[in-house]
Amino acid sequence: SQQGEEDPQALSIQEGENATMNCSYKTSINNLQWYRQNSGRGLVHLILIRSNEREKHSGRLRVTLDTSKKSSSLLITASRAADTASYFCATDAAMGGSARQLTFGSGTQLTVLP
Amino acid sequence: DTGVSQDPRHKITKRGQNVTFRCDPISEHNRLYWYRQTLGQGPEFLTYFQNEAQLEKSRLLSDRFSAERPKGSFSTLEIQRTEQGDSAMYLCASSSWLGGTGANVLTFGAGSRLTVL
């Protein structure tokens, strides 16, 4: 089952604009991670935010986390055509046991038009 | 270190045939995960290993699926008597998470795409 739901499912913007993607999840978490996937390829880790953090930055990426609303957002500033990809949030659930598998959302397909 | 390698990248097979995928994780990573991804969806967890021990299996992993990680190095995922519904991308990932409150960040391979005719 998929823990997170991304919104929107698809987003198309012009180069230079900002892109915002949202993720909602259901259970308590240790941390939330964002991954990027280019078409037909594996996923690449972008950024991680812990449950006790509210905002985190990495280059052109800004992630926020609201644990009371069980939601996160990923902002990509000054987008480039090379940012075109699918973006997934993944939750590292605060559950018992040692598996600590990540549970992925259904993704946002971002298209940046040159 | 060339990252996580998966082989083959593409496999086309007929319904009823067996297929096997191989994953070579990052050498110093002790944890290895298999995920399945269908078109337009996020990856779904199948199973994971810590060293050579298979510690968790999803209910998605039917009896036709078996995974091994001999000697805690590479892993294989075999699907017996394939069905059209098995068509998907099979992703392998590894991590060096040691437990506790640290974060479990996955490094993925490029995936093995299975098409069952």
JSON list of C-alpha atoms in Angstrom, two decimals:
[
{"chain": "A", "resi": 1, "resn": "SER", "atom": "CA", "xyz": [0.00, 0.00, 0.00]},
{"chain": "A", "resi": 2, "resn": "GLN", "atom": "CA", "xyz": [1.15, 3.56, -0.59]},
{"chain": "A", "resi": 3, "resn": "GLN", "atom": "CA", "xyz": [1.40, 5.78, 2.43]},
{"chain": "A", "resi": 4, "resn": "GLY", "atom": "CA", "xyz": [1.77, 9.10, 0.72]},
{"chain": "A", "resi": 5, "resn": "GLU", "atom": "CA", "xyz": [-0.29, 10.88, -1.84]},
{"chain": "A", "resi": 6, "resn": "GLU", "atom": "CA", "xyz": [1.29, 13.58, -3.95]},
{"chain": "A", "resi": 7, "resn": "ASP", "atom": "CA", "xyz": [-0.54, 16.55, -5.32]},
{"chain": "A", "resi": 8, "resn": "PRO", "atom": "CA", "xyz": [-0.74, 17.49, -8.11]},
{"chain": "A", "resi": 9, "resn": "GLN", "atom": "CA", "xyz": [-0.32, 14.27, -10.11]},
{"chain": "A", "resi": 10, "resn": "ALA", "atom": "CA", "xyz": [1.14, 16.30, -12.96]},
{"chain": "A", "resi": 11, "resn": "LEU", "atom": "CA", "xyz": [2.58, 19.81, -13.16]},
{"chain": "A", "resi": 12, "resn": "SER", "atom": "CA", "xyz": [3.76, 21.72, -16.21]},
{"chain": "A", "resi": 13, "resn": "ILE", "atom": "CA", "xyz": [5.63, 25.01, -15.84]},
{"chain": "A", "resi": 14, "resn": "GLN", "atom": "CA", "xyz": [7.94, 27.30, -17.79]},
{"chain": "A", "resi": 15, "resn": "GLU", "atom": "CA", "xyz": [11.67, 27.33, -17.21]},
{"chain": "A", "resi": 16, "resn": "GLY", "atom": "CA", "xyz": [12.56, 29.80, -14.48]},
{"chain": "A", "resi": 17, "resn": "GLU", "atom": "CA", "xyz": [9.28, 29.40, -12.61]},
{"chain": "A", "resi": 18, "resn": "ASN", "atom": "CA", "xyz": [8.99, 27.75, -9.22]},
{"chain": "A", "resi": 19, "resn": "ALA", "atom": "CA", "xyz": [7.42, 24.29, -8.82]},
{"chain": "A", "resi": 20, "resn": "THR", "atom": "CA", "xyz": [5.60, 23.21, -5.67]},
{"chain": "A", "resi": 21, "resn": "MET", "atom": "CA", "xyz": [4.60, 19.62, -4.95]},
{"chain": "A", "resi": 22, "resn": "ASN", "atom": "CA", "xyz": [2.67, 18.44, -1.92]},
{"chain": "A", "resi": 23, "resn": "CYS", "atom": "CA", "xyz": [2.63, 15.14, -0.09]},
{"chain": "A", "resi": 24, "resn": "SER", "atom": "CA", "xyz": [0.17, 13.87, 2.49]},
{"chain": "A", "resi": 25, "resn": "TYR", "atom": "CA", "xyz": [0.71, 10.77, 4.60]},
{"chain": "A", "resi": 26, "resn": "LYS", "atom": "CA", "xyz": [-1.21, 8.74, 7.13]},
{"chain": "A", "resi": 27, "resn": "THR", "atom": "CA", "xyz": [0.93, 7.47, 10.01]},
{"chain": "A", "resi": 28, "resn": "SER", "atom": "CA", "xyz": [3.50, 8.92, 12.38]},
{"chain": "A", "resi": 29, "resn": "ILE", "atom": "CA", "xyz": [6.95, 9.21, 10.86]},
{"chain": "A", "resi": 30, "resn": "ASN", "atom": "CA", "xyz": [10.61, 9.37, 11.83]},
{"chain": "A", "resi": 31, "resn": "ASN", "atom": "CA", "xyz": [11.46, 11.32, 8.72]},
{"chain": "A", "resi": 32, "resn": "LEU", "atom": "CA", "xyz": [10.20, 12.11, 5.24]},
{"chain": "A", "resi": 33, "resn": "GLN", "atom": "CA", "xyz": [12.33, 11.94, 2.13]},
{"chain": "A", "resi": 34, "resn": "TRP", "atom": "CA", "xyz": [11.94, 13.20, -1.41]},
{"chain": "A", "resi": 35, "resn": "TYR", "atom": "CA", "xyz": [13.25, 11.26, -4.40]},
{"chain": "A", "resi": 36, "resn": "ARG", "atom": "CA", "xyz": [13.45, 12.08, -8.08]},
{"chain": "A", "resi": 37, "resn": "GLN", "atom": "CA", "xyz": [13.04, 9.63, -10.96]},
{"chain": "A", "resi": 38, "resn": "ASN", "atom": "CA", "xyz": [13.89, 10.33, -14.56]},
{"chain": "A", "resi": 39, "resn": "SER", "atom": "CA", "xyz": [11.87, 8.37, -17.10]},
{"chain": "A", "resi": 40, "resn": "GLY", "atom": "CA", "xyz": [12.81, 4.68, -17.12]},
{"chain": "A", "resi": 41, "resn": "ARG", "atom": "CA", "xyz": [15.47, 5.09, -14.45]},
{"chain": "A", "resi": 42, "resn": "GLY", "atom": "CA", "xyz": [15.87, 4.40, -10.74]},
{"chain": "A", "resi": 43, "resn": "LEU", "atom": "CA", "xyz": [15.11, 6.87, -7.98]},
{"chain": "A", "resi": 44, "resn": "VAL", "atom": "CA", "xyz": [17.64, 9.36, -6.67]},
{"chain": "A", "resi": 45, "resn": "HIS", "atom": "CA", "xyz": [17.50, 10.73, -3.12]},
{"chain": "A", "resi": 46, "resn": "LEU", "atom": "CA", "xyz": [17.09, 14.51, -3.00]},
{"chain": "A", "resi": 47, "resn": "ILE", "atom": "CA", "xyz": [16.50, 15.62, 0.56]},
{"chain": "A", "resi": 48, "resn": "LEU", "atom": "CA", "xyz": [15.43, 14.35, 3.97]},
{"chain": "A", "resi": 49, "resn": "ILE", "atom": "CA", "xyz": [13.53, 16.15, 6.72]},
{"chain": "A", "resi": 50, "resn": "ARG", "atom": "CA", "xyz": [13.22, 14.73, 10.22]},
{"chain": "A", "resi": 51, "resn": "SER", "atom": "CA", "xyz": [9.97, 14.71, 12.17]},
{"chain": "A", "resi": 52, "resn": "ASN", "atom": "CA", "xyz": [11.27, 17.40, 14.55]},
{"chain": "A", "resi": 53, "resn": "GLU", "atom": "CA", "xyz": [12.20, 19.77, 11.70]},
{"chain": "A", "resi": 54, "resn": "ARG", "atom": "CA", "xyz": [9.84, 22.15, 9.98]},
{"chain": "A", "resi": 55, "resn": "GLU", "atom": "CA", "xyz": [11.88, 23.37, 7.02]},
{"chain": "A", "resi": 56, "resn": "LYS", "atom": "CA", "xyz": [15.03, 22.35, 5.21]},
{"chain": "A", "resi": 57, "resn": "HIS", "atom": "CA", "xyz": [16.96, 23.74, 2.26]},
{"chain": "A", "resi": 58, "resn": "SER", "atom": "CA", "xyz": [19.35, 22.17, -0.22]},
{"chain": "A", "resi": 59, "resn": "GLY", "atom": "CA", "xyz": [20.43, 24.28, -3.19]},
{"chain": "A", "resi": 60, "resn": "ARG", "atom": "CA", "xyz": [17.27, 25.12, -5.14]},
{"chain": "A", "resi": 61, "resn": "LEU", "atom": "CA", "xyz": [15.18, 22.73, -3.04]},
{"chain": "A", "resi": 62, "resn": "ARG", "atom": "CA", "xyz": [13.09, 23.72, -0.04]},
{"chain": "A", "resi": 63, "resn": "VAL", "atom": "CA", "xyz": [11.14, 21.16, 1.94]},
{"chain": "A", "resi": 64, "resn": "THR", "atom": "CA", "xyz": [8.59, 21.85, 4.65]},
{"chain": "A", "resi": 65, "resn": "LEU", "atom": "CA", "xyz": [6.97, 19.42, 7.04]},
{"chain": "A", "resi": 66, "resn": "ASP", "atom": "CA", "xyz": [3.81, 19.83, 9.08]},
{"chain": "A", "resi": 67, "resn": "THR", "atom": "CA", "xyz": [3.41, 16.78, 11.28]},
{"chain": "A", "resi": 68, "resn": "SER", "atom": "CA", "xyz": [0.11, 18.05, 12.71]},
{"chain": "A", "resi": 69, "resn": "LYS", "atom": "CA", "xyz": [-1.38, 17.99, 9.23]},
{"chain": "A", "resi": 70, "resn": "LYS", "atom": "CA", "xyz": [0.70, 14.99, 8.12]},
{"chain": "A", "resi": 71, "resn": "SER", "atom": "CA", "xyz": [1.85, 16.86, 5.06]},
{"chain": "A", "resi": 72, "resn": "SER", "atom": "CA", "xyz": [5.03, 18.01, 3.34]},
{"chain": "A", "resi": 73, "resn": "SER", "atom": "CA", "xyz": [5.83, 20.22, 0.39]},
{"chain": "A", "resi": 74, "resn": "LEU", "atom": "CA", "xyz": [8.77, 20.32, -1.99]},
{"chain": "A", "resi": 75, "resn": "LEU", "atom": "CA", "xyz": [9.60, 23.62, -3.68]},
{"chain": "A", "resi": 76, "resn": "ILE", "atom": "CA", "xyz": [12.00, 23.75, -6.61]},
{"chain": "A", "resi": 77, "resn": "THR", "atom": "CA", "xyz": [13.00, 27.32, -7.34]},
{"chain": "A", "resi": 78, "resn": "ALA", "atom": "CA", "xyz": [14.12, 28.71, -10.70]},
{"chain": "A", "resi": 79, "resn": "SER", "atom": "CA", "xyz": [13.27, 25.46, -12.46]},
{"chain": "A", "resi": 80, "resn": "ARG", "atom": "CA", "xyz": [15.26, 24.16, -15.42]},
{"chain": "A", "resi": 81, "resn": "ALA", "atom": "CA", "xyz": [14.33, 21.82, -18.25]},
{"chain": "A", "resi": 82, "resn": "ALA", "atom": "CA", "xyz": [16.63, 19.26, -16.62]},
{"chain": "A", "resi": 83, "resn": "ASP", "atom": "CA", "xyz": [14.32, 19.20, -13.57]},
{"chain": "A", "resi": 84, "resn": "THR", "atom": "CA", "xyz": [11.73, 17.38, -15.69]},
{"chain": "A", "resi": 85, "resn": "ALA", "atom": "CA", "xyz": [11.13, 14.12, -13.82]},
{"chain": "A", "resi": 86, "resn": "SER", "atom": "CA", "xyz": [8.78, 12.37, -11.42]},
{"chain": "A", "resi": 87, "resn": "TYR", "atom": "CA", "xyz": [9.10, 13.35, -7.77]},
{"chain": "A", "resi": 88, "resn": "PHE", "atom": "CA", "xyz": [8.13, 11.02, -4.94]},
{"chain": "A", "resi": 89, "resn": "CYS", "atom": "CA", "xyz": [7.81, 11.53, -1.23]},
{"chain": "A", "resi": 90, "resn": "ALA", "atom": "CA", "xyz": [8.72, 8.58, 0.97]},
{"chain": "A", "resi": 91, "resn": "THR", "atom": "CA", "xyz": [7.94, 8.15, 4.62]},
{"chain": "A", "resi": 92, "resn": "ASP", "atom": "CA", "xyz": [10.11, 6.38, 7.13]},
{"chain": "A", "resi": 93, "resn": "ALA", "atom": "CA", "xyz": [7.40, 5.32, 9.53]},
{"chain": "A", "resi": 94, "resn": "ALA", "atom": "CA", "xyz": [7.75, 5.39, 13.28]},
{"chain": "A", "resi": 95, "resn": "MET", "atom": "CA", "xyz": [6.81, 1.75, 13.70]},
{"chain": "A", "resi": 96, "resn": "GLY", "atom": "CA", "xyz": [8.21, -1.04, 15.77]},
{"chain": "A", "resi": 97, "resn": "GLY", "atom": "CA", "xyz": [10.70, -3.51, 14.38]},
{"chain": "A", "resi": 98, "resn": "SER", "atom": "CA", "xyz": [13.88, -2.96, 12.44]},
{"chain": "A", "resi": 99, "resn": "ALA", "atom": "CA", "xyz": [12.74, -3.01, 8.83]},
{"chain": "A", "resi": 100, "resn": "ARG", "atom": "CA", "xyz": [12.37, 0.73, 8.44]},
{"chain": "A", "resi": 101, "resn": "GLN", "atom": "CA", "xyz": [11.22, 0.27, 4.88]},
{"chain": "A", "resi": 102, "resn": "LEU", "atom": "CA", "xyz": [10.36, 3.45, 3.05]},
{"chain": "A", "resi": 103, "resn": "THR", "atom": "CA", "xyz": [6.80, 3.80, 1.82]},
{"chain": "A", "resi": 104, "resn": "PHE", "atom": "CA", "xyz": [6.45, 5.84, -1.35]},
{"chain": "A", "resi": 105, "resn": "GLY", "atom": "CA", "xyz": [3.67, 8.02, -2.63]},
{"chain": "A", "resi": 106, "resn": "SER", "atom": "CA", "xyz": [2.28, 7.91, -6.14]},
{"chain": "A", "resi": 107, "resn": "GLY", "atom": "CA", "xyz": [4.42, 10.79, -7.39]},
{"chain": "A", "resi": 108, "resn": "THR", "atom": "CA", "xyz": [4.14, 14.12, -9.20]},
{"chain": "A", "resi": 109, "resn": "GLN", "atom": "CA", "xyz": [5.21, 14.25, -12.83]},
{"chain": "A", "resi": 110, "resn": "LEU", "atom": "CA", "xyz": [6.93, 17.62, -13.36]},
{"chain": "A", "resi": 111, "resn": "THR", "atom": "CA", "xyz": [7.47, 18.96, -16.86]},
{"chain": "A", "resi": 112, "resn": "VAL", "atom": "CA", "xyz": [9.59, 22.10, -17.25]},
{"chain": "A", "resi": 113, "resn": "LEU", "atom": "CA", "xyz": [9.17, 23.69, -20.65]},
{"chain": "A", "resi": 114, "resn": "PRO", "atom": "CA", "xyz": [12.15, 25.53, -22.14]},
{"chain": "B", "resi": 1, "resn": "ASP", "atom": "CA", "xyz": [32.09, 1.85, -6.42]},
{"chain": "B", "resi": 2, "resn": "THR", "atom": "CA", "xyz": [29.67, 2.11, -9.32]},
{"chain": "B", "resi": 3, "resn": "GLY", "atom": "CA", "xyz": [26.46, 2.27, -7.32]},
{"chain": "B", "resi": 4, "resn": "VAL", "atom": "CA", "xyz": [23.68, -0.31, -7.40]},
{"chain": "B", "resi": 5, "resn": "SER", "atom": "CA", "xyz": [23.68, -2.48, -10.52]},
{"chain": "B", "resi": 6, "resn": "GLN", "atom": "CA", "xyz": [20.74, -4.45, -11.85]},
{"chain": "B", "resi": 7, "resn": "ASP", "atom": "CA", "xyz": [20.65, -7.04, -14.59]},
{"chain": "B", "resi": 8, "resn": "PRO", "atom": "CA", "xyz": [19.01, -7.46, -17.01]},
{"chain": "B", "resi": 9, "resn": "ARG", "atom": "CA", "xyz": [17.67, -3.98, -17.65]},
{"chain": "B", "resi": 10, "resn": "HIS", "atom": "CA", "xyz": [14.87, -5.34, -19.80]},
{"chain": "B", "resi": 11, "resn": "LYS", "atom": "CA", "xyz": [13.25, -8.77, -19.95]},
{"chain": "B", "resi": 12, "resn": "ILE", "atom": "CA", "xyz": [10.44, -9.85, -22.23]},
{"chain": "B", "resi": 13, "resn": "THR", "atom": "CA", "xyz": [8.98, -13.26, -21.49]},
{"chain": "B", "resi": 14, "resn": "LYS", "atom": "CA", "xyz": [5.94, -15.35, -22.22]},
{"chain": "B", "resi": 15, "resn": "ARG", "atom": "CA", "xyz": [3.33, -16.08, -19.61]},
{"chain": "B", "resi": 16, "resn": "GLY", "atom": "CA", "xyz": [4.26, -19.13, -17.59]},
{"chain": "B", "resi": 17, "resn": "GLN", "atom": "CA", "xyz": [8.02, -18.75, -17.93]},
{"chain": "B", "resi": 18, "resn": "ASN", "atom": "CA", "xyz": [10.39, -18.16, -15.02]},
{"chain": "B", "resi": 19, "resn": "VAL", "atom": "CA", "xyz": [12.55, -15.06, -14.82]},
{"chain": "B", "resi": 20, "resn": "THR", "atom": "CA", "xyz": [15.41, -14.06, -12.52]},
{"chain": "B", "resi": 21, "resn": "PHE", "atom": "CA", "xyz": [16.74, -10.60, -11.78]},
{"chain": "B", "resi": 22, "resn": "ARG", "atom": "CA", "xyz": [20.08, -9.85, -10.18]},
{"chain": "B", "resi": 23, "resn": "CYS", "atom": "CA", "xyz": [21.07, -6.91, -8.01]},
{"chain": "B", "resi": 24, "resn": "ASP", "atom": "CA", "xyz": [24.57, -5.93, -6.95]},
{"chain": "B", "resi": 25, "resn": "PRO", "atom": "CA", "xyz": [24.33, -3.38, -4.13]},
{"chain": "B", "resi": 26, "resn": "ILE", "atom": "CA", "xyz": [26.93, -0.88, -2.99]},
{"chain": "B", "resi": 27, "resn": "SER", "atom": "CA", "xyz": [29.57, -3.10, -1.41]},
{"chain": "B", "resi": 28, "resn": "GLU", "atom": "CA", "xyz": [29.58, -1.57, 2.04]},
{"chain": "B", "resi": 29, "resn": "HIS", "atom": "CA", "xyz": [25.77, -1.50, 2.36]},
{"chain": "B", "resi": 30, "resn": "ASN", "atom": "CA", "xyz": [24.31, -4.13, 4.66]},
{"chain": "B", "resi": 31, "resn": "ARG", "atom": "CA", "xyz": [20.67, -3.67, 3.69]},
{"chain": "B", "resi": 32, "resn": "LEU", "atom": "CA", "xyz": [19.14, -4.56, 0.35]},
{"chain": "B", "resi": 33, "resn": "TYR", "atom": "CA", "xyz": [15.56, -3.88, -0.73]},
{"chain": "B", "resi": 34, "resn": "TRP", "atom": "CA", "xyz": [13.39, -4.98, -3.63]},
{"chain": "B", "resi": 35, "resn": "TYR", "atom": "CA", "xyz": [10.54, -2.76, -4.81]},
{"chain": "B", "resi": 36, "resn": "ARG", "atom": "CA", "xyz": [8.09, -3.10, -7.67]},
{"chain": "B", "resi": 37, "resn": "GLN", "atom": "CA", "xyz": [6.84, -0.12, -9.66]},
{"chain": "B", "resi": 38, "resn": "THR", "atom": "CA", "xyz": [4.03, -0.08, -12.21]},
{"chain": "B", "resi": 39, "resn": "LEU", "atom": "CA", "xyz": [3.44, 2.72, -14.68]},
{"chain": "B", "resi": 40, "resn": "GLY", "atom": "CA", "xyz": [2.35, 5.95, -13.06]},
{"chain": "B", "resi": 41, "resn": "GLN", "atom": "CA", "xyz": [2.75, 4.64, -9.53]},
{"chain": "B", "resi": 42, "resn": "GLY", "atom": "CA", "xyz": [5.35, 4.88, -6.82]},
{"chain": "B", "resi": 43, "resn": "PRO", "atom": "CA", "xyz": [7.56, 1.95, -5.81]},
{"chain": "B", "resi": 44, "resn": "GLU", "atom": "CA", "xyz": [5.89, -0.72, -3.66]},
{"chain": "B", "resi": 45, "resn": "PHE", "atom": "CA", "xyz": [7.94, -2.62, -1.12]},
{"chain": "B", "resi": 46, "resn": "LEU", "atom": "CA", "xyz": [8.44, -6.34, -1.79]},
{"chain": "B", "resi": 47, "resn": "THR", "atom": "CA", "xyz": [11.15, -7.58, 0.55]},
{"chain": "B", "resi": 48, "resn": "TYR", "atom": "CA", "xyz": [14.36, -6.65, 2.31]},
{"chain": "B", "resi": 49, "resn": "PHE", "atom": "CA", "xyz": [17.57, -8.26, 3.54]},
{"chain": "B", "resi": 50, "resn": "GLN", "atom": "CA", "xyz": [19.96, -7.34, 6.28]},
{"chain": "B", "resi": 51, "resn": "ASN", "atom": "CA", "xyz": [23.19, -9.01, 5.24]},
{"chain": "B", "resi": 52, "resn": "GLU", "atom": "CA", "xyz": [22.08, -12.50, 4.13]},
{"chain": "B", "resi": 53, "resn": "ALA", "atom": "CA", "xyz": [18.92, -12.66, 6.26]},
{"chain": "B", "resi": 54, "resn": "GLN", "atom": "CA", "xyz": [15.58, -11.93, 4.64]},
{"chain": "B", "resi": 55, "resn": "LEU", "atom": "CA", "xyz": [13.83, -10.03, 7.41]},
{"chain": "B", "resi": 56, "resn": "GLU", "atom": "CA", "xyz": [10.56, -8.88, 5.90]},
{"chain": "B", "resi": 57, "resn": "LYS", "atom": "CA", "xyz": [8.31, -9.79, 2.99]},
{"chain": "B", "resi": 58, "resn": "SER", "atom": "CA", "xyz": [5.32, -7.87, 1.73]},
{"chain": "B", "resi": 59, "resn": "ARG", "atom": "CA", "xyz": [2.02, -9.61, 1.13]},
{"chain": "B", "resi": 60, "resn": "LEU", "atom": "CA", "xyz": [2.60, -8.55, -2.48]},
{"chain": "B", "resi": 61, "resn": "LEU", "atom": "CA", "xyz": [5.28, -11.23, -2.63]},
{"chain": "B", "resi": 62, "resn": "SER", "atom": "CA", "xyz": [3.24, -14.28, -3.59]},
{"chain": "B", "resi": 63, "resn": "ASP", "atom": "CA", "xyz": [4.53, -17.85, -3.46]},
{"chain": "B", "resi": 64, "resn": "ARG", "atom": "CA", "xyz": [5.71, -17.45, -7.05]},
{"chain": "B", "resi": 65, "resn": "PHE", "atom": "CA", "xyz": [8.27, -14.89, -5.95]},
{"chain": "B", "resi": 66, "resn": "SER", "atom": "CA", "xyz": [11.48, -15.80, -4.16]},
{"chain": "B", "resi": 67, "resn": "ALA", "atom": "CA", "xyz": [14.45, -13.67, -3.25]},
{"chain": "B", "resi": 68, "resn": "GLU", "atom": "CA", "xyz": [17.86, -14.63, -1.99]},
{"chain": "B", "resi": 69, "resn": "ARG", "atom": "CA", "xyz": [20.99, -12.87, -0.90]},
{"chain": "B", "resi": 70, "resn": "PRO", "atom": "CA", "xyz": [23.67, -15.51, -0.49]},
{"chain": "B", "resi": 71, "resn": "LYS", "atom": "CA", "xyz": [26.66, -14.43, 1.58]},
{"chain": "B", "resi": 72, "resn": "GLY", "atom": "CA", "xyz": [25.12, -11.02, 2.05]},
{"chain": "B", "resi": 73, "resn": "SER", "atom": "CA", "xyz": [26.40, -9.68, -1.26]},
{"chain": "B", "resi": 74, "resn": "PHE", "atom": "CA", "xyz": [24.35, -9.71, -4.48]},
{"chain": "B", "resi": 75, "resn": "SER", "atom": "CA", "xyz": [20.68, -10.63, -4.48]},
{"chain": "B", "resi": 76, "resn": "THR", "atom": "CA", "xyz": [18.41, -12.43, -6.92]},
{"chain": "B", "resi": 77, "resn": "LEU", "atom": "CA", "xyz": [14.66, -12.10, -7.34]},
{"chain": "B", "resi": 78, "resn": "GLU", "atom": "CA", "xyz": [13.00, -14.98, -9.15]},
{"chain": "B", "resi": 79, "resn": "ILE", "atom": "CA", "xyz": [9.47, -15.01, -10.45]},
{"chain": "B", "resi": 80, "resn": "GLN", "atom": "CA", "xyz": [8.08, -18.42, -11.33]},
{"chain": "B", "resi": 81, "resn": "ARG", "atom": "CA", "xyz": [5.19, -19.05, -13.73]},
{"chain": "B", "resi": 82, "resn": "THR", "atom": "CA", "xyz": [4.99, -15.39, -14.71]},
{"chain": "B", "resi": 83, "resn": "GLU", "atom": "CA", "xyz": [1.62, -13.75, -15.23]},
{"chain": "B", "resi": 84, "resn": "GLN", "atom": "CA", "xyz": [0.77, -10.63, -17.23]},
{"chain": "B", "resi": 85, "resn": "GLY", "atom": "CA", "xyz": [0.12, -8.83, -13.97]},
{"chain": "B", "resi": 86, "resn": "ASP", "atom": "CA", "xyz": [3.80, -9.27, -13.09]},
{"chain": "B", "resi": 87, "resn": "SER", "atom": "CA", "xyz": [4.75, -6.79, -15.79]},
{"chain": "B", "resi": 88, "resn": "ALA", "atom": "CA", "xyz": [6.47, -3.94, -13.94]},
{"chain": "B", "resi": 89, "resn": "MET", "atom": "CA", "xyz": [9.80, -2.33, -13.14]},
{"chain": "B", "resi": 90, "resn": "TYR", "atom": "CA", "xyz": [11.63, -4.22, -10.41]},
{"chain": "B", "resi": 91, "resn": "LEU", "atom": "CA", "xyz": [13.84, -1.87, -8.44]},
{"chain": "B", "resi": 92, "resn": "CYS", "atom": "CA", "xyz": [16.66, -2.82, -6.12]},
{"chain": "B", "resi": 93, "resn": "ALA", "atom": "CA", "xyz": [18.00, -0.45, -3.49]},
{"chain": "B", "resi": 94, "resn": "SER", "atom": "CA", "xyz": [20.60, -0.66, -0.78]},
{"chain": "B", "resi": 95, "resn": "SER", "atom": "CA", "xyz": [21.43, 1.29, 2.35]},
{"chain": "B", "resi": 96, "resn": "SER", "atom": "CA", "xyz": [23.94, 1.34, 5.16]},
{"chain": "B", "resi": 97, "resn": "TRP", "atom": "CA", "xyz": [21.47, 2.13, 7.92]},
{"chain": "B", "resi": 98, "resn": "LEU", "atom": "CA", "xyz": [22.69, 0.73, 11.22]},
{"chain": "B", "resi": 99, "resn": "GLY", "atom": "CA", "xyz": [19.46, 1.08, 13.16]},
{"chain": "B", "resi": 100, "resn": "GLY", "atom": "CA", "xyz": [18.46, 3.42, 15.92]},
{"chain": "B", "resi": 101, "resn": "THR", "atom": "CA", "xyz": [17.32, 6.93, 15.18]},
{"chain": "B", "resi": 102, "resn": "GLY", "atom": "CA", "xyz": [19.50, 7.42, 12.12]},
{"chain": "B", "resi": 103, "resn": "ALA", "atom": "CA", "xyz": [17.89, 7.90, 8.74]},
{"chain": "B", "resi": 104, "resn": "ASN", "atom": "CA", "xyz": [17.50, 5.08, 6.24]},
{"chain": "B", "resi": 105, "resn": "VAL", "atom": "CA", "xyz": [18.40, 6.63, 2.87]},
{"chain": "B", "resi": 106, "resn": "LEU", "atom": "CA", "xyz": [18.15, 4.30, -0.12]},
{"chain": "B", "resi": 107, "resn": "THR", "atom": "CA", "xyz": [20.38, 4.18, -3.18]},
{"chain": "B", "resi": 108, "resn": "PHE", "atom": "CA", "xyz": [18.48, 2.71, -6.10]},
{"chain": "B", "resi": 109, "resn": "GLY", "atom": "CA", "xyz": [19.59, 0.81, -9.16]},
{"chain": "B", "resi": 110, "resn": "ALA", "atom": "CA", "xyz": [18.25, 1.67, -12.60]},
{"chain": "B", "resi": 111, "resn": "GLY", "atom": "CA", "xyz": [15.72, -1.17, -12.41]},
{"chain": "B", "resi": 112, "resn": "SER", "atom": "CA", "xyz": [14.82, -4.25, -14.40]},
{"chain": "B", "resi": 113, "resn": "ARG", "atom": "CA", "xyz": [11.76, -3.84, -16.60]},
{"chain": "B", "resi": 114, "resn": "LEU", "atom": "CA", "xyz": [9.71, -7.01, -17.05]},
{"chain": "B", "resi": 115, "resn": "THR", "atom": "CA", "xyz": [7.16, -7.43, -19.82]},
{"chain": "B", "resi": 116, "resn": "VAL", "atom": "CA", "xyz": [5.06, -10.60, -19.72]},
{"chain": "B", "resi": 117, "resn": "LEU", "atom": "CA", "xyz": [3.31, -11.36, -22.99]}
]
